[in-house]
PDB file of C-alpha atoms in Angstrom:
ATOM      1  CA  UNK Z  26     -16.473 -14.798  -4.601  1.00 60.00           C
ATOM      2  CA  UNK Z  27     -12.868 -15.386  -2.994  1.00 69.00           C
ATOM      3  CA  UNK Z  28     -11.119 -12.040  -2.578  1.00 94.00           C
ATOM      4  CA  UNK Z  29     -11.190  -8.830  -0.406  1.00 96.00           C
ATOM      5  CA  UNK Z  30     -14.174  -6.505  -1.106  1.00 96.00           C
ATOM      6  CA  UNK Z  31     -14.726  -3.138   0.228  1.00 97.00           C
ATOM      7  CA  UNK Z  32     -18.232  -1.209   0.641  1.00 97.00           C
ATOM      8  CA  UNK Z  33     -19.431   0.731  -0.248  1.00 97.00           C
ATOM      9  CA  UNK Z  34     -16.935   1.670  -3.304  1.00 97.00           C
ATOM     10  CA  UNK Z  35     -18.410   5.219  -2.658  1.00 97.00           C
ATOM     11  CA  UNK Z  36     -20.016   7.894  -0.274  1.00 98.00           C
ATOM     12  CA  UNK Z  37     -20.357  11.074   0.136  1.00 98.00           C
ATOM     13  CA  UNK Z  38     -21.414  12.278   3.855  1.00 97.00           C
ATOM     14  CA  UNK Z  39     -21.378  15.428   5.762  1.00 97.00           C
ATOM     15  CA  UNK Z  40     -19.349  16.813   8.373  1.00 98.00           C
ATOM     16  CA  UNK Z  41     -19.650  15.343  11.783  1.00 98.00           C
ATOM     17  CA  UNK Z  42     -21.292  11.947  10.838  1.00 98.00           C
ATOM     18  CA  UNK Z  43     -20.119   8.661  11.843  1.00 98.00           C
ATOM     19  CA  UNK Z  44     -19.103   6.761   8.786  1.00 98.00           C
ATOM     20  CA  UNK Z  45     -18.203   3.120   7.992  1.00 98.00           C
ATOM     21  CA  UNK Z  46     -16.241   1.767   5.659  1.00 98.00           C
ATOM     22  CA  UNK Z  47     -16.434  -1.970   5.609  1.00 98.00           C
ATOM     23  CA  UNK Z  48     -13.853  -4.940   4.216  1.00 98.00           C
ATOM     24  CA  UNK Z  49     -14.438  -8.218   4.123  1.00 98.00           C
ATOM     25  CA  UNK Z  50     -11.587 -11.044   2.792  1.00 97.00           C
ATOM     26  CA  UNK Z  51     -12.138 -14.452   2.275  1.00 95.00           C
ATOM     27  CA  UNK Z  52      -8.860 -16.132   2.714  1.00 92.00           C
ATOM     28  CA  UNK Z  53      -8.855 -16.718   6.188  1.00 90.00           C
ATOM     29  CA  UNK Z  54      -5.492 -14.505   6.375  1.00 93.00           C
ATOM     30  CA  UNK Z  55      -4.351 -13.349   9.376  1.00 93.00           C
ATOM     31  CA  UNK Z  56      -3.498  -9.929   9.268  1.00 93.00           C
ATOM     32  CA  UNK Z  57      -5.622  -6.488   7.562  1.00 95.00           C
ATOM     33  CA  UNK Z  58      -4.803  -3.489   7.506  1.00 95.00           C
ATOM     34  CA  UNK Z  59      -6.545   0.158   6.717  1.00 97.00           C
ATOM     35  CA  UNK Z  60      -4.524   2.962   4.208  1.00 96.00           C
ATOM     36  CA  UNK Z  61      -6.172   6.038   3.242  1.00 97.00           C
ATOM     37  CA  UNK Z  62      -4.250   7.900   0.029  1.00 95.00           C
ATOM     38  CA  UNK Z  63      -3.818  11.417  -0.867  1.00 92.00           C
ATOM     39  CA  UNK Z  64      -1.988  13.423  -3.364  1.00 84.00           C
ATOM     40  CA  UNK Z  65       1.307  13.843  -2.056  1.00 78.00           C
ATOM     41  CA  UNK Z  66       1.157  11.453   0.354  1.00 81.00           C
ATOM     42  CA  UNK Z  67       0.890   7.838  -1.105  1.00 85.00           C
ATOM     43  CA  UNK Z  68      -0.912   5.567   0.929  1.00 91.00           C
ATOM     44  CA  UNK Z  69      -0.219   5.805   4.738  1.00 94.00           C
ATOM     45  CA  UNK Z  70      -1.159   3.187   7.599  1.00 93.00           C
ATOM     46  CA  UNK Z  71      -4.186   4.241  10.052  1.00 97.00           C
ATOM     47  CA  UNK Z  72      -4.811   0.559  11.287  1.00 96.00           C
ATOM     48  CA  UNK Z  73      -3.783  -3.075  11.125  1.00 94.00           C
ATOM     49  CA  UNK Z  74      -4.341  -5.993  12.892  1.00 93.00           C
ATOM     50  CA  UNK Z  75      -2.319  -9.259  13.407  1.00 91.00           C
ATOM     51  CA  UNK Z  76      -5.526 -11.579  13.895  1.00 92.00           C
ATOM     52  CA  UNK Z  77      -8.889 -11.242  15.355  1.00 93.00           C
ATOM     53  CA  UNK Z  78      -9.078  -9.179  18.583  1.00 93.00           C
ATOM     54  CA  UNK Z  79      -5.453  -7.979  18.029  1.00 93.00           C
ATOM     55  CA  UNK Z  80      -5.234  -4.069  16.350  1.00 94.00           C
ATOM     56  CA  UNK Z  81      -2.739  -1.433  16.541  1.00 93.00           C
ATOM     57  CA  UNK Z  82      -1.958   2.353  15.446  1.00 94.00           C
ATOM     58  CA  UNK Z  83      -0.559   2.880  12.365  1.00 92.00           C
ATOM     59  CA  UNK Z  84       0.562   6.244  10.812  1.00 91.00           C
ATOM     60  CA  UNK Z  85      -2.501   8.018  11.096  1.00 96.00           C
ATOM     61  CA  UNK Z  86      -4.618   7.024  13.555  1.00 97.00           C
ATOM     62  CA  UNK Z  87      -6.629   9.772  14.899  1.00 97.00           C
ATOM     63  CA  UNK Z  88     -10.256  10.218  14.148  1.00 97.00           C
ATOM     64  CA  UNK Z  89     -10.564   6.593  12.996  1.00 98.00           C
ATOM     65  CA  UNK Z  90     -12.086   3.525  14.865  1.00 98.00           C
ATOM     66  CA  UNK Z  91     -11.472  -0.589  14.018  1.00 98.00           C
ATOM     67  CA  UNK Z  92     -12.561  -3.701  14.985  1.00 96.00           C
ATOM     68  CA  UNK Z  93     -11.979  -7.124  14.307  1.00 97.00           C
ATOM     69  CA  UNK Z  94     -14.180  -9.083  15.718  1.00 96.00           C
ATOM     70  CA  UNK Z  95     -13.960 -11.927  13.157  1.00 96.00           C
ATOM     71  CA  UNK Z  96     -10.588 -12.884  11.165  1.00 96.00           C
ATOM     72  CA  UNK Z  97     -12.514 -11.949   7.635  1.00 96.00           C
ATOM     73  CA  UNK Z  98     -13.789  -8.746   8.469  1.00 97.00           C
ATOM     74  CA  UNK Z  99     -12.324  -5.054   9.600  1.00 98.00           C
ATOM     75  CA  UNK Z 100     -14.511  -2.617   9.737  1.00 98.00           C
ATOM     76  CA  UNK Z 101     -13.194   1.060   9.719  1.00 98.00           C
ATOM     77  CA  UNK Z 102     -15.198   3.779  11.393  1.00 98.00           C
ATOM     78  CA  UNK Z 103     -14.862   7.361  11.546  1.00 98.00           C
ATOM     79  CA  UNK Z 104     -16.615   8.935  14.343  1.00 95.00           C
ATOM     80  CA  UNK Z 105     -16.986  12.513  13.495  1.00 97.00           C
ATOM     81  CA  UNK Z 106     -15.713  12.980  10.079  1.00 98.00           C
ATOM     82  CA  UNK Z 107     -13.942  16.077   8.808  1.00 98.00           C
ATOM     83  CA  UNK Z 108     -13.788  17.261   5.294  1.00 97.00           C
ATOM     84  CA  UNK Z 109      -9.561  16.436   5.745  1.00 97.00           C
ATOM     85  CA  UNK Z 110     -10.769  12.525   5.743  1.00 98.00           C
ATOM     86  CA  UNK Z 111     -11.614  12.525   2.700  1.00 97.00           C
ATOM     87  CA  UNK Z 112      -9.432  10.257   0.659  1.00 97.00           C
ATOM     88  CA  UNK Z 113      -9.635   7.043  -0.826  1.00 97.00           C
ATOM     89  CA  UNK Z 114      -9.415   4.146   1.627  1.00 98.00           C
ATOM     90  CA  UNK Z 115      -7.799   1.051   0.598  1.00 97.00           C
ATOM     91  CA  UNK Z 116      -7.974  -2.305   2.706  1.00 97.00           C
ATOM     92  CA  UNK Z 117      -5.451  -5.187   2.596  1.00 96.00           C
ATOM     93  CA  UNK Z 118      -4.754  -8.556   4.098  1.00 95.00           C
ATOM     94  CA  UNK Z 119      -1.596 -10.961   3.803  1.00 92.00           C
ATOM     95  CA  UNK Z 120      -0.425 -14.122   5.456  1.00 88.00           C
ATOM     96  CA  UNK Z 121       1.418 -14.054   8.754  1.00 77.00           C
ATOM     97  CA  UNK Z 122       4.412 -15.003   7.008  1.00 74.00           C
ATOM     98  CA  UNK Z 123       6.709 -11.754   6.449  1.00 70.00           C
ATOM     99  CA  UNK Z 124       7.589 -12.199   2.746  1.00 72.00           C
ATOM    100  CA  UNK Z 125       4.091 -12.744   1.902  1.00 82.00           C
ATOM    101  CA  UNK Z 126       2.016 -10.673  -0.282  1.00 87.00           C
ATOM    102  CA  UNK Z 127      -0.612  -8.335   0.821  1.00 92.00           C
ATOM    103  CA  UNK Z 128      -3.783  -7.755  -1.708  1.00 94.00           C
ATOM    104  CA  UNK Z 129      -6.015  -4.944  -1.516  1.00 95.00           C
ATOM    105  CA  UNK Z 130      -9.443  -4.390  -2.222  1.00 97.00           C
ATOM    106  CA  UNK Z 131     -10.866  -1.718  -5.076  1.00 96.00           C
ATOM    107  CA  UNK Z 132     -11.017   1.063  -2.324  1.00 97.00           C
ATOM    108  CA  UNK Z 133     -13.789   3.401  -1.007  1.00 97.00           C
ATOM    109  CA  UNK Z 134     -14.051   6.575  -1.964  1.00 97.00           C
ATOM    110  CA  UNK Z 135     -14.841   9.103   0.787  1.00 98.00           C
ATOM    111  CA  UNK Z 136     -15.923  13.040   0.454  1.00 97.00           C
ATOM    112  CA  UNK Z 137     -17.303  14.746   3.336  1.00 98.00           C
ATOM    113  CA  UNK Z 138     -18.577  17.877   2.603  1.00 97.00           C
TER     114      UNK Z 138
ATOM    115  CA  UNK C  30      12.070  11.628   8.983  1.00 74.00           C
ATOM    116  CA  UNK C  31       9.670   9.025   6.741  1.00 82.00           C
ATOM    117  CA  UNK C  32      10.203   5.683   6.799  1.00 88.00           C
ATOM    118  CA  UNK C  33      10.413   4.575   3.263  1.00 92.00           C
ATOM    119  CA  UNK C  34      11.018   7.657   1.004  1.00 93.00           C
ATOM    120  CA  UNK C  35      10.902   7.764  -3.277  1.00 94.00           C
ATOM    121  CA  UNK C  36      11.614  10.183  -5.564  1.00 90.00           C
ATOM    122  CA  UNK C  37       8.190  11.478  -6.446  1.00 88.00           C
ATOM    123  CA  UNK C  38       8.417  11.832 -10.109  1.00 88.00           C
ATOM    124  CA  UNK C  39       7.122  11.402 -13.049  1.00 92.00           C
ATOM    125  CA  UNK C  40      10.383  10.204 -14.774  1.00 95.00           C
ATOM    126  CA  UNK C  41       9.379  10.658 -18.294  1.00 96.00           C
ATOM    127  CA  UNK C  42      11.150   8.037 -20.357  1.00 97.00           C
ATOM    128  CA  UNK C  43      10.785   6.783 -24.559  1.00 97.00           C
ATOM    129  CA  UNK C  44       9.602   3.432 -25.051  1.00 98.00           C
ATOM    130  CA  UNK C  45      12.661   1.186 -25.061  1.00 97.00           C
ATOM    131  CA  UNK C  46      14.809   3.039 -22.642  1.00 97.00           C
ATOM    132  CA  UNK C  47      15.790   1.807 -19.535  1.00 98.00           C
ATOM    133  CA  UNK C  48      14.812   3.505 -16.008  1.00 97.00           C
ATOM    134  CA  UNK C  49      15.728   2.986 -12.339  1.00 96.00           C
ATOM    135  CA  UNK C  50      14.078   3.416  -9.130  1.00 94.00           C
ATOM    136  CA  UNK C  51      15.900   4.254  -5.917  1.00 94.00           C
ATOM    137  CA  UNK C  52      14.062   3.896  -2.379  1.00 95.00           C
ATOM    138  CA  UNK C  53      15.145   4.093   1.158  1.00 96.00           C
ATOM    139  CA  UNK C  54      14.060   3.358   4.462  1.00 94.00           C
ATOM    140  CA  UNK C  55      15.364   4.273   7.989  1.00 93.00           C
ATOM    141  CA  UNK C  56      14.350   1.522  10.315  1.00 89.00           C
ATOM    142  CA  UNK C  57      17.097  -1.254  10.332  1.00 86.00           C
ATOM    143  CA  UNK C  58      15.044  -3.834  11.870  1.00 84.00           C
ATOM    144  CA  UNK C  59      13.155  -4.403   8.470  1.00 87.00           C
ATOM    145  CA  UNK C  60      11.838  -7.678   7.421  1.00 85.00           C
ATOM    146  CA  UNK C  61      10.864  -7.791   3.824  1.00 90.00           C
ATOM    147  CA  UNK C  62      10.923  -5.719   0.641  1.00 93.00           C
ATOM    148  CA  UNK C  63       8.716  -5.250  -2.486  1.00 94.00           C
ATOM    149  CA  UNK C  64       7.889  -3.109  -5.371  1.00 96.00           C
ATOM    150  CA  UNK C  65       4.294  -2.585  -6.435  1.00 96.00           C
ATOM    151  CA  UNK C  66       2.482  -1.648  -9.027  1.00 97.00           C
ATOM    152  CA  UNK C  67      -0.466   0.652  -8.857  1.00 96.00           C
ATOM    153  CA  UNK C  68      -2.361   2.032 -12.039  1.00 95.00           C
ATOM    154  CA  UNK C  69      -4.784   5.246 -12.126  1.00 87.00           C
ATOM    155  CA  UNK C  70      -5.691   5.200  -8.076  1.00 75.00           C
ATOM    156  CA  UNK C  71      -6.803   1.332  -8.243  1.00 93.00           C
ATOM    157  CA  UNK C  72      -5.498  -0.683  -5.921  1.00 95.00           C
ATOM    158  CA  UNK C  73      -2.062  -1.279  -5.812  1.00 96.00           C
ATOM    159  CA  UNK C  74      -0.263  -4.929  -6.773  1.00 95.00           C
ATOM    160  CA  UNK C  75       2.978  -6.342  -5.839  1.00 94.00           C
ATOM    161  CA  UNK C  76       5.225  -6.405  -8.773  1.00 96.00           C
ATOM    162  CA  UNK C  77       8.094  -8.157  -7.003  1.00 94.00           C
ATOM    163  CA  UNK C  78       9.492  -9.098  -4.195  1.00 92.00           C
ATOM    164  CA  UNK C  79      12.958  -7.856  -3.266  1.00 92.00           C
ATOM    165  CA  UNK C  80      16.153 -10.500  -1.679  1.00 82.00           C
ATOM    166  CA  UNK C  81      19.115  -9.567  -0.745  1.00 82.00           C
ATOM    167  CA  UNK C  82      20.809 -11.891  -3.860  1.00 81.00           C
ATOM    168  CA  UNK C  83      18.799  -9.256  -5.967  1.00 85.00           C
ATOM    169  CA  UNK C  84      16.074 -10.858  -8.408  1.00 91.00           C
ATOM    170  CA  UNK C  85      14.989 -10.785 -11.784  1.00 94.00           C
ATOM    171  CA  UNK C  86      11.589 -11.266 -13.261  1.00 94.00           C
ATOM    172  CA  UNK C  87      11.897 -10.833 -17.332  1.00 96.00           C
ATOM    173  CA  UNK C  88      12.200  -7.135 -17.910  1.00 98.00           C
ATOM    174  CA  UNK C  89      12.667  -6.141 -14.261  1.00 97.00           C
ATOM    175  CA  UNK C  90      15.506  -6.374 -11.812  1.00 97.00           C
ATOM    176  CA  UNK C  91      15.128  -5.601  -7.879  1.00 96.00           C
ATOM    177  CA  UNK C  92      18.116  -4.992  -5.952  1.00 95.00           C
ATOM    178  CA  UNK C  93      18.437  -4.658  -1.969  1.00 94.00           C
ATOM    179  CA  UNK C  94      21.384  -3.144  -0.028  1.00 93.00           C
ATOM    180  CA  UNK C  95      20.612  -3.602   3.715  1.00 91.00           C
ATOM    181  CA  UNK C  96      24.140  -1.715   4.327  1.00 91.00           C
ATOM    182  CA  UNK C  97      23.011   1.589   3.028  1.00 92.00           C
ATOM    183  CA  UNK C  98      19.268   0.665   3.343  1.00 94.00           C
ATOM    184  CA  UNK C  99      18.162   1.097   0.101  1.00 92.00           C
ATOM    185  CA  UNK C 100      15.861  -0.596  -2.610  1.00 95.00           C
ATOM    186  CA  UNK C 101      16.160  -0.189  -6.430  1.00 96.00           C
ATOM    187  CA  UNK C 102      14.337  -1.150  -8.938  1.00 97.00           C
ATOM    188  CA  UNK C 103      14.988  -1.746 -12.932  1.00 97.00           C
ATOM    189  CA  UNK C 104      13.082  -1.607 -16.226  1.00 98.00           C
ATOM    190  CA  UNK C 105      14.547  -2.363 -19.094  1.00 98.00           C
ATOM    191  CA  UNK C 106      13.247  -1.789 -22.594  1.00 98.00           C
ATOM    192  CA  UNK C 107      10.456   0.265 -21.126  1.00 98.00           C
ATOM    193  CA  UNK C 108       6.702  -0.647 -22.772  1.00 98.00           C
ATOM    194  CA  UNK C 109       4.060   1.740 -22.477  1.00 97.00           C
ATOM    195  CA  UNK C 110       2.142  -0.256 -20.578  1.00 97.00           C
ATOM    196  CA  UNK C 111       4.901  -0.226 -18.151  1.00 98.00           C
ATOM    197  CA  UNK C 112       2.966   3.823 -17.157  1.00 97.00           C
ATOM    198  CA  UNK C 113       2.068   3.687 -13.723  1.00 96.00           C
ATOM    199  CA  UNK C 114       3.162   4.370  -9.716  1.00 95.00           C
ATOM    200  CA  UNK C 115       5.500   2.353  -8.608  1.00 96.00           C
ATOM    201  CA  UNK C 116       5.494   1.886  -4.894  1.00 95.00           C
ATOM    202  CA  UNK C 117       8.439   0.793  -2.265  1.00 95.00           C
ATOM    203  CA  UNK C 118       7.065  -1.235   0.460  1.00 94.00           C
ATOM    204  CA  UNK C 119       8.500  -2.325   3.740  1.00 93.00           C
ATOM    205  CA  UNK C 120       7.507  -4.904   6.356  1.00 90.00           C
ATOM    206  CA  UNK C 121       8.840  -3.878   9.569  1.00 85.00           C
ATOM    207  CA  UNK C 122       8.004  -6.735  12.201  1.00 81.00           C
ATOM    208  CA  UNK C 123       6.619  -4.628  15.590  1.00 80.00           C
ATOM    209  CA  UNK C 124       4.905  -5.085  19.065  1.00 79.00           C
ATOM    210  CA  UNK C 125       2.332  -5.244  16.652  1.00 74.00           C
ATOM    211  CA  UNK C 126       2.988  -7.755  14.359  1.00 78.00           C
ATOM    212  CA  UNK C 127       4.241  -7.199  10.806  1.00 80.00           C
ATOM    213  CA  UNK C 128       3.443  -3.340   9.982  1.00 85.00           C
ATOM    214  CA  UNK C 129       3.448  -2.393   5.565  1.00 88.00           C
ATOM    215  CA  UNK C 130       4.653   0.958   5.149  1.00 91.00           C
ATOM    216  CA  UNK C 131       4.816   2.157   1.578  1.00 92.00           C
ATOM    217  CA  UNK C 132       6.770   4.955   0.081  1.00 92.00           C
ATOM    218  CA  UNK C 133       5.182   8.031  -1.732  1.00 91.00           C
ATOM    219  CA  UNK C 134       5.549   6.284  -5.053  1.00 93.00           C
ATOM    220  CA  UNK C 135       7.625   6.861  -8.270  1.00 94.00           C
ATOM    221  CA  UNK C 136       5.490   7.705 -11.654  1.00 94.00           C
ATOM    222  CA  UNK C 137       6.202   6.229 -14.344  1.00 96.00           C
ATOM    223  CA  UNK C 138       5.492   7.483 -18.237  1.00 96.00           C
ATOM    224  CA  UNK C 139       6.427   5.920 -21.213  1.00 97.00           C
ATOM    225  CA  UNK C 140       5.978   8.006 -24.641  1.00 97.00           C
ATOM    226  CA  UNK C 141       6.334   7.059 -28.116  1.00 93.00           C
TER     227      UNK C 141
END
C-alpha cells in the first residue's frame, strides 16, 4: 500500500533495552523526519534527514539513534531506554521542495517501564 | 526561547462563532508556513498552507506577517467537527536541509 507506515503501532519494553521503532514510506520522498509528543510539549524534532545517508539533530536528540540507509526507510533506535522516552513517536516525510507537505504515519506508542 | 510558540488552550467556543489563532516564531530565516490539523493523538494533517497574500480555503482564512513574525489562523462559523489541535508549523531551511518545527498546539472545542 502507498503511504508511510510505522511498526510496531505499540510496545511496551523495560528500562535499559534497545528499542526500534521502524518507518517505512513509499513515495520515494526525500526527506523523514522523527517527533516524539508529550503532554505539554506538542510534538518536538529528535531526527530528520534530507536524503539517504544525510541525518541531523533535531530538538531532542539524546538517547536516540537513526539511519537511513535507503531513501524509504528511517529507522529510529533507542539504545538504553528510560521510562522519560516514553511518548508517542510520529514519523513524517515531504518533498524537497519547501512549501511541500509533510504526512505522517499512525505513530508508535512507546512505555518503558 | 521556542521557536514557534501557541497559546495552549482549549478556546471553548458555540457552534457558529468565529475563533482565531495567533502563532509566532523567532527565527527570521523561515521558509514556509502551515496550520495542521491533528484529532485525538492521531497523526497530525496539514490544514493549510500559509502565503504572505494570506489565503482562504471555505471556512478558514490563514494570514502571515513576516514583519512581526507571526501566523494566524481563522474559523468562521465554527462546526463541531471543527474540535481538535491545531498546530503552527515552520520550515526553517538549515545546514541540514529543511527542518519542521511545530508549535505546542491550540485546542479547539466546539459546544452546542
Amino acid at each position: 500500500d502507498a503511504g508511510i507506515t510505522q511498526s510496531p503501532r505499540y510496545k511496551i519494553t523495560e528500562t535499559g533495552r534497545q528499542v526500534t521503532l521502524m518507518c517505512h514510506q513509499t513515495w520515494s520522498h526525500s526527506y523523514m523526519f522523527w517527533y516524539r509528543q508529550d503532554l505539554g510539549h506538542g510534538l518536538r524534532l529528535i531526527y530528520y534527514s534530507a536524503a539517504a545517508d544525510i541525518t541531523d539533530k533535531g530538538e531532542v536528540p539524546d538517547g536516540y539513534v537513526v539511519s537511513r540507509s535507503k531513501t524509504e526507510n528511517f529507522p529510529l533506535t533507542l539504545e538504553s531506554a528510560t521510562r522519560s522516552q516514553t511518548s508517542v513517536y510520529f514519523c513524517a516525510s515531504s518533498e524537497i521542495q519547501v512549501y511541500t507537505e509533510a504526512f505522517f504515519g499512525q505513530g508508535t506508542r512507546l512505555t518503558v517501564v | 526561547r521556542k521557536e514557534v510558540e501557541q497559546d495552549p488552550g482549549p478556546f471553548n467556543v458555540p457552534e457558529g462563532a468565529t475563533v482565531a489563532f495567533n502563532c509566532t516564531y523567532s527565527n527570521s530565516a523561515s521558509q514556509s508556513f502551515f496550520w495542521y490539523r491533528q484529532d485525538c493523538r492521531k497523526e497530525p494533517k496539514l490544514l493549510m498552507s500559509v502565503y504572505s497574500s494570506g489565503n482562504e480555503d471555505g471556512r478558514f482564512t490563514a494570514q502571515l506577517n513576516r514583519a512581526s513574525q507571526y501566523i494566524s489562523l481563522l474559523i468562521r462559523d465554527s462546526k463541531l467537527s471543527d474540535s481538535a489541535t491545531y498546530l503552527c508549523v515552520v520550515n526553517i531551511l538549515t545546514g541540514g536541509g529543511n527542518k519542521l518545527t511545530f508549535g505546542t498546539g491550540t485546542q479547539l472545542k466546539v459546544e452546542l
